[in-house]
Coordinates of C-alpha atoms (C1' of nucleotides) in Angstrom, one line a residue:
Chain A
M1 CA -4.9 -22.2 -42.0
T2 CA -1.9 -20.1 -42.0
P3 CA -0.1 -20.0 -45.4
P4 CA 1.8 -23.4 -45.5
L5 CA 4.5 -22.3 -47.7
E6 CA 5.9 -19.4 -49.9
R7 CA 6.4 -16.3 -47.8
D8 CA 7.4 -12.8 -49.0
S9 CA 8.7 -11.3 -45.9
Y10 CA 11.6 -12.5 -43.9
H11 CA 9.4 -12.6 -40.9
H12 CA 6.4 -14.9 -40.7
G13 CA 4.1 -12.8 -38.8
D14 CA 2.5 -15.4 -36.5
L15 CA 4.9 -18.4 -36.4
R16 CA 3.7 -19.4 -33.0
H17 CA 0.2 -20.1 -33.8
A18 CA 1.2 -21.5 -37.3
L19 CA 3.4 -24.0 -35.6
V20 CA 0.7 -25.2 -33.1
E21 CA -1.8 -25.5 -36.0
A22 CA 0.7 -27.4 -38.0
A23 CA 1.5 -29.7 -35.0
V24 CA -2.1 -30.4 -34.4
K25 CA -2.6 -31.3 -37.9
L26 CA 0.6 -33.5 -38.2
I27 CA -0.4 -35.2 -34.9
A28 CA -3.8 -35.9 -36.1
E29 CA -2.4 -37.5 -39.3
R30 CA 0.5 -39.3 -38.2
G31 CA 0.2 -39.8 -34.4
A32 CA 2.0 -38.3 -31.6
E33 CA 5.1 -40.6 -32.1
G34 CA 5.8 -39.6 -35.7
F35 CA 5.6 -35.8 -34.9
S36 CA 8.7 -33.9 -35.4
L37 CA 9.6 -30.3 -34.7
R38 CA 11.5 -30.1 -38.1
E39 CA 8.5 -31.3 -40.1
A40 CA 6.2 -28.8 -38.5
G41 CA 8.7 -26.2 -39.5
R42 CA 8.8 -27.5 -43.0
L43 CA 4.9 -27.5 -43.2
V44 CA 4.7 -23.9 -42.4
G45 CA 7.7 -23.0 -44.8
V46 CA 10.2 -22.1 -42.3
S47 CA 13.7 -23.3 -41.3
P48 CA 14.0 -26.5 -39.1
T49 CA 15.1 -24.6 -36.1
A50 CA 12.9 -21.4 -36.3
A51 CA 10.6 -23.1 -33.8
Y52 CA 13.2 -22.4 -31.0
R53 CA 12.4 -18.7 -31.2
H54 CA 8.9 -19.4 -29.8
F55 CA 9.3 -22.7 -27.9
A56 CA 12.1 -23.8 -25.4
D57 CA 12.0 -27.3 -26.9
K58 CA 9.7 -29.8 -28.4
S59 CA 8.1 -30.5 -25.2
A60 CA 7.0 -26.9 -24.9
L61 CA 5.3 -27.0 -28.3
L62 CA 3.5 -30.2 -27.4
G63 CA 2.3 -28.4 -24.3
A64 CA 0.7 -25.8 -26.4
V65 CA -0.9 -28.5 -28.4
A66 CA -2.3 -29.9 -25.3
S67 CA -3.5 -26.6 -24.1
D68 CA -5.3 -26.1 -27.5
G69 CA -6.8 -29.6 -26.9
F70 CA -8.3 -28.6 -23.7
S71 CA -9.9 -25.6 -25.3
R72 CA -11.4 -27.7 -28.0
L73 CA -12.7 -30.2 -25.4
A74 CA -14.1 -27.5 -23.2
A75 CA -15.9 -26.0 -26.2
A76 CA -17.3 -29.5 -27.2
M77 CA -18.4 -30.0 -23.7
E78 CA -20.2 -26.7 -23.6
K79 CA -21.9 -27.3 -26.8
G80 CA -23.1 -30.7 -25.7
M81 CA -24.4 -29.4 -22.4
A82 CA -26.3 -26.6 -24.1
R83 CA -28.4 -29.1 -26.0
A84 CA -29.5 -30.9 -22.8
P85 CA -33.2 -31.3 -22.5
G86 CA -35.3 -30.7 -19.3
A87 CA -36.2 -27.6 -17.4
A88 CA -33.4 -25.3 -16.0
G89 CA -32.6 -26.2 -12.4
G90 CA -34.7 -29.5 -12.6
P91 CA -33.3 -32.9 -12.0
E92 CA -33.9 -34.1 -15.6
R93 CA -31.6 -31.3 -17.0
A94 CA -29.0 -31.8 -14.4
V95 CA -28.7 -35.6 -15.3
A96 CA -28.8 -34.8 -19.0
R97 CA -26.0 -32.3 -18.6
M98 CA -23.8 -34.7 -16.7
A99 CA -24.4 -37.3 -19.4
A100 CA -23.6 -34.7 -22.1
L101 CA -20.4 -33.9 -20.4
G102 CA -19.3 -37.6 -20.4
E103 CA -20.6 -38.1 -24.1
A104 CA -18.6 -35.1 -25.2
Y105 CA -15.5 -36.3 -23.4
V106 CA -15.6 -39.7 -24.9
D107 CA -16.7 -38.4 -28.4
F108 CA -13.7 -35.9 -28.4
A109 CA -11.2 -38.8 -27.5
L110 CA -12.6 -40.9 -30.2
R111 CA -12.4 -38.1 -32.8
H112 CA -9.1 -37.0 -31.9
P113 CA -7.2 -39.8 -30.3
S114 CA -3.6 -38.4 -30.9
H115 CA -4.5 -35.0 -29.6
F116 CA -6.2 -36.7 -26.6
R117 CA -3.2 -38.8 -25.8
I118 CA -1.0 -35.6 -25.9
M119 CA -3.2 -34.0 -23.4
F120 CA -3.0 -36.6 -20.9
G121 CA 0.2 -38.5 -21.9
P122 CA 3.8 -38.4 -20.6
W123 CA 5.2 -35.9 -23.2
L124 CA 4.4 -32.9 -21.0
R125 CA 6.7 -32.1 -18.1
E126 CA 5.1 -31.0 -14.9
T127 CA 3.0 -27.9 -15.0
E128 CA 4.0 -27.2 -18.7
C129 CA 0.6 -27.0 -19.9
V130 CA -2.0 -24.3 -19.0
P131 CA -5.3 -26.1 -19.3
G132 CA -7.1 -24.1 -22.0
V133 CA -10.6 -22.9 -21.7
G134 CA -13.7 -23.0 -23.8
P135 CA -15.9 -20.1 -25.0
S136 CA -17.1 -19.4 -21.4
G137 CA -13.7 -19.2 -20.1
K138 CA -13.8 -22.3 -18.2
D139 CA -11.5 -25.4 -18.4
P140 CA -12.9 -29.0 -18.8
F141 CA -12.4 -29.6 -15.1
Q142 CA -14.2 -26.5 -13.9
L143 CA -17.1 -27.5 -16.2
L144 CA -17.2 -30.8 -14.4
V145 CA -17.1 -29.2 -11.0
E146 CA -19.9 -26.8 -12.0
T147 CA -22.1 -29.4 -13.4
L148 CA -21.8 -31.6 -10.3
D149 CA -22.5 -28.5 -8.2
E150 CA -25.7 -27.9 -10.2
A151 CA -26.7 -31.7 -9.8
A152 CA -26.3 -31.3 -6.1
A153 CA -28.3 -28.3 -6.1
A154 CA -31.1 -29.9 -8.1
G155 CA -31.1 -32.9 -5.5
V156 CA -29.8 -35.3 -8.0
I157 CA -26.6 -36.0 -6.0
P158 CA -27.2 -36.5 -2.3
A159 CA -25.0 -34.3 -0.1
E160 CA -22.9 -37.2 1.4
A161 CA -22.0 -38.3 -2.1
R162 CA -20.8 -34.8 -3.3
A163 CA -17.4 -35.0 -1.8
G164 CA -15.0 -36.5 -4.3
A165 CA -17.7 -36.9 -7.1
E166 CA -15.4 -35.2 -9.5
V167 CA -12.8 -37.8 -9.2
V168 CA -15.2 -40.7 -9.4
A169 CA -16.9 -39.4 -12.5
W170 CA -13.7 -38.1 -14.2
S171 CA -11.8 -41.3 -13.6
T172 CA -14.7 -43.5 -15.0
V173 CA -15.3 -41.6 -18.2
H174 CA -11.6 -41.0 -18.8
G175 CA -10.7 -44.6 -18.2
F176 CA -13.4 -45.7 -20.7
A177 CA -12.2 -43.1 -23.3
A178 CA -8.5 -44.1 -22.6
L179 CA -9.2 -47.8 -22.9
V180 CA -11.3 -47.4 -26.1
V181 CA -8.8 -45.1 -27.8
D182 CA -5.8 -47.2 -27.1
G183 CA -7.7 -50.2 -28.5
T184 CA -7.4 -52.2 -25.1
L185 CA -11.1 -52.4 -24.9
P186 CA -11.9 -53.9 -28.3
L187 CA -15.4 -52.7 -28.9
S188 CA -17.2 -52.6 -32.3
A189 CA -18.7 -49.3 -33.4
R190 CA -22.0 -50.7 -32.5
E191 CA -21.0 -51.7 -29.0
R192 CA -19.5 -48.5 -28.1
A193 CA -22.6 -46.6 -27.5
A194 CA -24.2 -49.3 -25.4
A195 CA -21.0 -49.7 -23.4
L196 CA -20.8 -45.9 -22.8
R197 CA -24.4 -45.9 -21.6
R198 CA -23.5 -48.5 -19.0
V199 CA -20.5 -46.6 -17.9
L200 CA -22.6 -43.3 -17.6
T201 CA -25.2 -45.2 -15.7
G202 CA -22.5 -46.5 -13.5
V203 CA -21.3 -43.0 -12.8
L204 CA -24.8 -42.0 -11.8
L205 CA -25.2 -44.9 -9.5
A206 CA -21.8 -44.3 -8.0
L207 CA -22.8 -40.8 -7.2
G208 CA -26.1 -41.9 -5.6
A209 CA -28.2 -40.4 -8.4
D210 CA -31.3 -41.9 -10.0
A211 CA -29.9 -43.5 -13.1
S212 CA -33.3 -44.1 -14.7
R213 CA -33.3 -40.5 -15.8
L214 CA -30.5 -41.0 -18.1
P215 CA -31.5 -40.2 -21.7
P216 CA -30.4 -42.5 -24.5
V217 CA -26.9 -42.3 -26.0
E218 CA -26.7 -41.2 -29.6
A219 CA -25.0 -44.1 -31.2
V220 CA -24.1 -42.4 -34.4
K221 CA -21.6 -40.1 -32.7
F222 CA -19.3 -43.0 -31.6
A223 CA -19.4 -44.8 -34.9
T224 CA -16.1 -43.3 -36.3
R225 CA -12.6 -42.6 -35.5
C226 CA -11.3 -39.5 -37.2
S227 CA -7.7 -38.5 -36.7
Chain B
M1 CA 20.0 -59.9 -14.0
T2 CA 21.8 -61.3 -17.0
P3 CA 25.6 -60.2 -17.2
P4 CA 25.3 -56.6 -18.2
L5 CA 28.7 -56.4 -20.1
E6 CA 31.8 -58.5 -20.7
R7 CA 31.1 -61.7 -22.8
D8 CA 33.4 -64.6 -23.4
S9 CA 31.6 -66.3 -26.3
Y10 CA 30.6 -64.6 -29.5
H11 CA 26.9 -65.6 -28.9
H12 CA 25.1 -64.1 -26.0
G13 CA 23.0 -67.1 -25.0
D14 CA 19.7 -65.5 -24.1
L15 CA 19.8 -62.0 -25.8
R16 CA 16.1 -61.8 -26.1
H17 CA 15.3 -62.0 -22.4
A18 CA 18.3 -59.8 -21.4
L19 CA 17.1 -57.0 -23.9
V20 CA 13.6 -57.2 -22.4
E21 CA 15.1 -57.0 -18.9
A22 CA 17.5 -54.1 -19.9
A23 CA 14.5 -52.3 -21.5
V24 CA 12.4 -52.6 -18.3
K25 CA 15.1 -51.1 -16.4
L26 CA 15.9 -48.3 -18.6
I27 CA 12.3 -47.5 -19.1
A28 CA 11.8 -47.4 -15.3
E29 CA 14.7 -45.2 -14.9
R30 CA 14.3 -42.7 -17.7
G31 CA 10.8 -43.1 -18.9
A32 CA 9.4 -44.6 -22.1
E33 CA 10.4 -41.6 -24.2
G34 CA 14.0 -41.7 -23.5
F35 CA 14.4 -45.3 -24.1
S36 CA 16.4 -46.4 -27.2
L37 CA 17.1 -49.7 -28.7
R38 CA 20.8 -48.8 -28.9
E39 CA 21.2 -48.2 -25.3
A40 CA 19.4 -51.4 -24.4
G41 CA 22.1 -53.1 -26.6
R42 CA 24.9 -51.2 -24.9
L43 CA 23.4 -52.2 -21.4
V44 CA 23.7 -55.9 -22.1
G45 CA 27.1 -55.5 -23.9
V46 CA 26.1 -56.2 -27.5
S47 CA 26.3 -54.3 -30.9
P48 CA 23.8 -51.6 -31.3
T49 CA 21.9 -53.6 -34.0
A50 CA 22.0 -57.1 -32.4
A51 CA 18.4 -56.5 -31.2
Y52 CA 17.1 -56.9 -34.8
R53 CA 17.9 -60.6 -34.6
H54 CA 15.2 -61.0 -32.0
F55 CA 12.8 -58.2 -32.6
A56 CA 11.3 -56.8 -35.9
D57 CA 11.8 -53.3 -34.6
K58 CA 11.7 -51.1 -31.6
S59 CA 7.9 -51.4 -31.4
A60 CA 8.2 -55.2 -31.1
L61 CA 10.5 -54.9 -28.1
L62 CA 8.2 -52.6 -26.4
G63 CA 5.5 -55.2 -27.1
A64 CA 7.5 -57.6 -25.3
V65 CA 8.0 -55.1 -22.4
A66 CA 4.2 -54.5 -22.3
S67 CA 3.6 -58.3 -22.1
D68 CA 6.0 -58.6 -19.2
G69 CA 4.2 -55.8 -17.5
F70 CA 0.9 -57.7 -17.8
S71 CA 2.5 -60.8 -16.2
R72 CA 3.9 -58.6 -13.2
L73 CA 0.4 -56.9 -13.0
A74 CA -1.6 -60.3 -13.0
A75 CA 1.0 -61.6 -10.3
A76 CA 0.4 -58.6 -8.2
M77 CA -3.5 -58.9 -8.5
E78 CA -3.3 -62.6 -7.6
K79 CA -1.0 -61.8 -4.6
G80 CA -3.4 -59.1 -3.5
M81 CA -6.6 -61.2 -3.8
A82 CA -5.0 -64.1 -2.1
R83 CA -5.0 -61.9 1.1
A84 CA -8.5 -60.9 1.1
P85 CA -10.3 -61.8 4.3
G86 CA -13.7 -63.5 4.6
A87 CA -15.1 -66.9 4.2
A88 CA -14.6 -68.4 0.8
G89 CA -17.8 -68.0 -1.4
G90 CA -19.1 -65.5 1.0
P91 CA -20.0 -61.9 0.1
E92 CA -17.4 -60.2 2.3
R93 CA -14.7 -62.1 0.6
A94 CA -16.0 -61.4 -2.8
V95 CA -16.2 -57.7 -2.0
A96 CA -12.6 -57.9 -0.5
R97 CA -11.3 -59.5 -3.5
M98 CA -12.8 -56.9 -6.0
A99 CA -11.2 -54.3 -3.8
A100 CA -7.9 -56.1 -3.9
L101 CA -8.0 -56.2 -7.5
G102 CA -8.4 -52.5 -7.8
E103 CA -5.9 -51.7 -5.2
A104 CA -3.2 -53.9 -6.9
Y105 CA -3.9 -52.2 -10.2
V106 CA -3.6 -48.8 -8.9
D107 CA -0.6 -49.8 -6.8
F108 CA 1.2 -51.3 -9.8
A109 CA 0.5 -48.1 -11.9
L110 CA 2.0 -45.9 -9.2
R111 CA 5.0 -48.1 -8.6
H112 CA 5.9 -48.6 -12.2
P113 CA 4.4 -45.5 -14.2
S114 CA 6.5 -45.9 -17.3
H115 CA 5.9 -49.6 -17.6
F116 CA 2.2 -48.9 -17.1
R117 CA 2.2 -46.4 -19.8
I118 CA 3.8 -48.7 -22.2
M119 CA 1.2 -51.4 -21.6
F120 CA -1.6 -49.1 -22.5
G121 CA 0.1 -46.4 -24.6
P122 CA 0.3 -45.8 -28.2
W123 CA 3.7 -47.5 -28.8
L124 CA 2.2 -50.9 -29.6
R125 CA 0.8 -51.4 -33.0
E126 CA -2.3 -53.5 -33.0
T127 CA -2.3 -57.0 -31.5
E128 CA 1.4 -56.7 -31.1
C129 CA 1.3 -57.5 -27.5
V130 CA 0.3 -60.8 -26.1
P131 CA -1.2 -60.0 -22.7
G132 CA 1.2 -62.0 -20.4
V133 CA -0.2 -64.0 -17.5
G134 CA 0.3 -64.4 -13.8
P135 CA 1.3 -67.5 -11.8
S136 CA -2.1 -69.0 -12.3
G137 CA -1.8 -68.6 -16.0
K138 CA -4.5 -65.9 -16.3
D139 CA -4.1 -62.4 -17.6
P140 CA -5.3 -59.4 -15.7
F141 CA -8.5 -59.0 -17.6
Q142 CA -9.3 -62.8 -17.1
L143 CA -8.8 -62.2 -13.4
L144 CA -11.3 -59.4 -13.5
V145 CA -13.8 -61.5 -15.2
E146 CA -13.5 -64.3 -12.7
T147 CA -13.6 -62.0 -9.8
L148 CA -16.8 -60.5 -11.0
D149 CA -18.3 -64.0 -11.7
E150 CA -17.5 -64.9 -8.2
A151 CA -19.1 -61.8 -6.8
A152 CA -22.3 -62.5 -8.8
A153 CA -22.4 -66.0 -7.6
A154 CA -22.0 -64.7 -4.0
G155 CA -24.9 -62.6 -4.5
V156 CA -22.9 -59.3 -4.3
I157 CA -23.6 -58.3 -7.8
P158 CA -27.3 -58.6 -8.8
A159 CA -27.8 -60.4 -12.1
E160 CA -29.0 -57.5 -14.1
A161 CA -25.9 -55.6 -13.2
R162 CA -23.6 -58.2 -14.2
A163 CA -23.7 -57.5 -17.8
G164 CA -20.9 -55.0 -18.8
A165 CA -19.7 -54.9 -15.3
E166 CA -16.1 -55.6 -16.6
V167 CA -16.1 -52.4 -18.7
V168 CA -17.4 -50.2 -15.8
A169 CA -15.1 -51.7 -13.2
W170 CA -12.0 -51.6 -15.4
S171 CA -12.7 -48.2 -16.9
T172 CA -13.2 -46.5 -13.4
V173 CA -10.0 -48.1 -11.8
H174 CA -8.0 -47.7 -15.0
G175 CA -8.9 -43.9 -15.3
F176 CA -8.1 -43.3 -11.7
A177 CA -4.7 -44.9 -12.2
A178 CA -4.1 -43.1 -15.4
L179 CA -5.1 -39.6 -14.1
V180 CA -2.8 -40.1 -10.9
V181 CA 0.1 -41.4 -12.9
D182 CA 0.1 -38.6 -15.4
G183 CA -0.2 -36.1 -12.8
T184 CA -3.4 -34.9 -14.2
L185 CA -5.1 -35.5 -11.0
P186 CA -2.8 -33.7 -8.5
L187 CA -3.3 -35.6 -5.1
S188 CA -0.9 -35.6 -2.3
A189 CA 0.3 -38.9 -1.1
R190 CA -2.2 -38.7 1.9
E191 CA -5.2 -37.9 -0.5
R192 CA -4.5 -40.8 -2.7
A193 CA -5.7 -43.6 -0.5
A194 CA -8.9 -41.7 0.5
A195 CA -9.6 -40.9 -3.2
L196 CA -9.0 -44.6 -4.2
R197 CA -11.5 -45.6 -1.5
R198 CA -14.2 -43.4 -3.0
V199 CA -13.4 -44.7 -6.3
L200 CA -13.7 -48.3 -5.3
T201 CA -16.9 -47.5 -3.5
G202 CA -18.1 -45.9 -6.6
V203 CA -17.5 -49.1 -8.4
L204 CA -19.3 -51.2 -6.0
L205 CA -22.4 -48.8 -6.0
A206 CA -22.2 -48.8 -9.9
L207 CA -22.4 -52.5 -9.9
G208 CA -25.4 -52.6 -7.5
A209 CA -23.3 -54.0 -4.7
D210 CA -23.4 -53.1 -1.0
A211 CA -20.5 -50.7 -0.7
S212 CA -20.7 -50.9 3.3
R213 CA -18.8 -54.0 3.2
L214 CA -15.7 -52.4 1.5
P215 CA -12.6 -53.0 3.8
P216 CA -10.3 -50.1 4.5
V217 CA -7.5 -49.1 1.9
E218 CA -4.1 -49.5 3.2
A219 CA -2.9 -45.9 2.7
V220 CA 0.8 -46.7 2.9
K221 CA 0.8 -48.6 -0.2
F222 CA 0.0 -45.6 -2.1
A223 CA 2.4 -43.1 -0.6
T224 CA 5.3 -43.4 -3.0
R225 CA 6.0 -43.5 -6.7
C226 CA 9.0 -45.6 -7.6
S227 CA 10.1 -45.9 -11.1
Chain C
dC1 C1' 16.8 7.9 -39.4
dC2 C1' 19.4 4.8 -36.7
dG3 C1' 20.2 1.0 -33.8
dC4 C1' 18.8 -2.6 -31.2
dA5 C1' 16.0 -6.5 -30.0
dA6 C1' 13.1 -9.7 -32.0
dT7 C1' 12.7 -13.2 -35.3
dG8 C1' 14.3 -16.4 -38.9
dT9 C1' 18.5 -19.0 -41.3
dG10 C1' 22.7 -22.2 -41.7
dT11 C1' 25.7 -25.2 -39.9
dA12 C1' 27.0 -28.5 -37.0
dC13 C1' 27.1 -32.4 -33.5
dG14 C1' 25.6 -36.5 -31.5
dC15 C1' 22.0 -39.7 -31.2
dC16 C1' 18.6 -42.6 -33.0
dG17 C1' 16.2 -46.4 -36.0
dT18 C1' 17.1 -49.5 -39.4
dG19 C1' 19.0 -51.9 -43.8
dC20 C1' 22.8 -54.5 -45.6
dA21 C1' 27.0 -57.2 -46.0
dC22 C1' 30.0 -59.8 -43.3
dA23 C1' 31.9 -62.6 -39.1
dT24 C1' 31.4 -66.2 -35.9
dT25 C1' 29.6 -70.4 -34.1
dG26 C1' 26.3 -74.2 -32.5
dC27 C1' 24.4 -78.0 -34.4
dC28 C1' 22.8 -81.5 -37.5
dA29 C1' 23.5 -84.6 -41.4
dA30 C1' 26.3 -87.5 -43.9
Chain D
dT1 C1' 34.3 -87.2 -37.3
dT2 C1' 33.6 -83.6 -40.1
dG3 C1' 31.6 -80.2 -43.4
dG4 C1' 28.3 -76.8 -44.0
dC5 C1' 24.3 -74.2 -43.0
dA6 C1' 21.2 -71.6 -40.2
dA7 C1' 21.3 -68.8 -36.3
dT8 C1' 23.2 -65.1 -34.1
dG9 C1' 26.1 -61.1 -33.4
dT10 C1' 29.1 -57.1 -35.8
dG11 C1' 30.3 -53.0 -38.7
dC12 C1' 29.0 -49.6 -41.5
dA13 C1' 26.1 -46.3 -43.9
dC14 C1' 22.1 -43.5 -44.4
dG15 C1' 18.7 -40.2 -43.4
dG16 C1' 16.1 -38.0 -39.8
dC17 C1' 15.9 -35.9 -35.3
dG18 C1' 16.5 -32.5 -31.2
dT19 C1' 19.2 -28.8 -30.3
dA20 C1' 23.3 -25.4 -29.6
dC21 C1' 25.4 -21.5 -31.7
dA22 C1' 26.8 -17.8 -34.9
dC23 C1' 24.8 -15.1 -38.4
dA24 C1' 21.2 -12.5 -41.3
dT25 C1' 17.1 -9.8 -41.7
dT26 C1' 13.9 -6.5 -40.1
dG27 C1' 10.1 -4.1 -37.4
dC28 C1' 10.0 -0.5 -34.3
dG29 C1' 10.9 3.0 -30.6
dG30 C1' 14.0 6.8 -29.5

DNA sequence: CCGCAATGTGTACGCCGTGCACATTGCCAA
DNA sequence: TTGGCAATGTGCACGGCGTACACATTGCGG
């Protein structure tokens, strides 16, 4: 964390990154609504209007926060997929990687609900947010496309079901995450893992895949909501 | 519309409803972010703080707006389902009614994006919003449950797939609506109907239903975004 | 070493949500 | 009928917010 207060030099050094960090922290603590540009400035020990040297307005800062969120999401997806069991190129692994993608997505949404909402909410104006990539340089949507391509290559998804599979898969997992995060779907911690498994099974069926290959969902990951 | 300005008596008469109406209108025009309690008061010709006689705070008014939205959504769903073709109790009609439900949901989200966002967004505190029902006295979720029950009774959904079908169906359709409304899924007007058809097909497959019975999606309904 | 562009400060304006005292009035009890 | 009370609307005040603008400070390239 960049030094929150107390500064010797007149210039901060890396105010832009510090502001994004502070915004992420504040949003995690108090939600997207309670967040204010002035408070972010206060947190990094800078005047209330200093942020305007780095961001056109509040919305632009939120765009940077969203971009950061996509990076973290992509990283979580890659990490989850790396642990998928099965032989490389085989159907078991392809299914496991698809499931890992979905699990990482929902897990991220549950752990960082406010961040998740900013990434997809109405705060960003059109094309204000550059997606943000993970360690491998790919954004979450690219990871999805590649994983589906692999599944098609492994024979898990029949060719006639490949078209538009991104939209179906993403919609389903995103919808589940959004409904759970917003509290619209009132699931207890225990029910969440079971519901997610049904949702992932549904995605596989929708894509014409053999859902019996779906590995179990680790319930513990979906037990807590963090920020 | 309740008289927007000019009032003879000191008391308004039905300020509560007038404020909700005004809020719906303002939110449709300027989005959920730009909405302010004071402006709603201005619009109905009342002092800036008069709203506090009817709502504990801004969030409570938004809760009423959300409740109103669920009523409208339920009404749109019922209207769409009423037009579904096929013999009562038969599988064609059951599938058509499921599809009509999903189409009405997405159509509502596209026509009233700001209203849609308030219904599911983070503005409402827990249990602040009573769902709001349609003409038949049922809220959107109840309509979904009943429609799935009918489909199961008609043999469209196998018994072993009935459990949790609400979550799968709702997640998928909601996710698609959310991604399109927020602009995350950048679909041209022409692509939207085709994508929705694939999504609805996916839901039927996920529920173990015969997707070949799915009637075509009326493209014209998904061509424009209104408020 | 100087000056300029980049970066941070201070002040100001209008809007917002909201608490509080006060004004007005419909309505019920006596 | 009338008197008063509870419901409803007004006015004012406070602090916080986003943001525009003039000014201060300073790193860096010529």
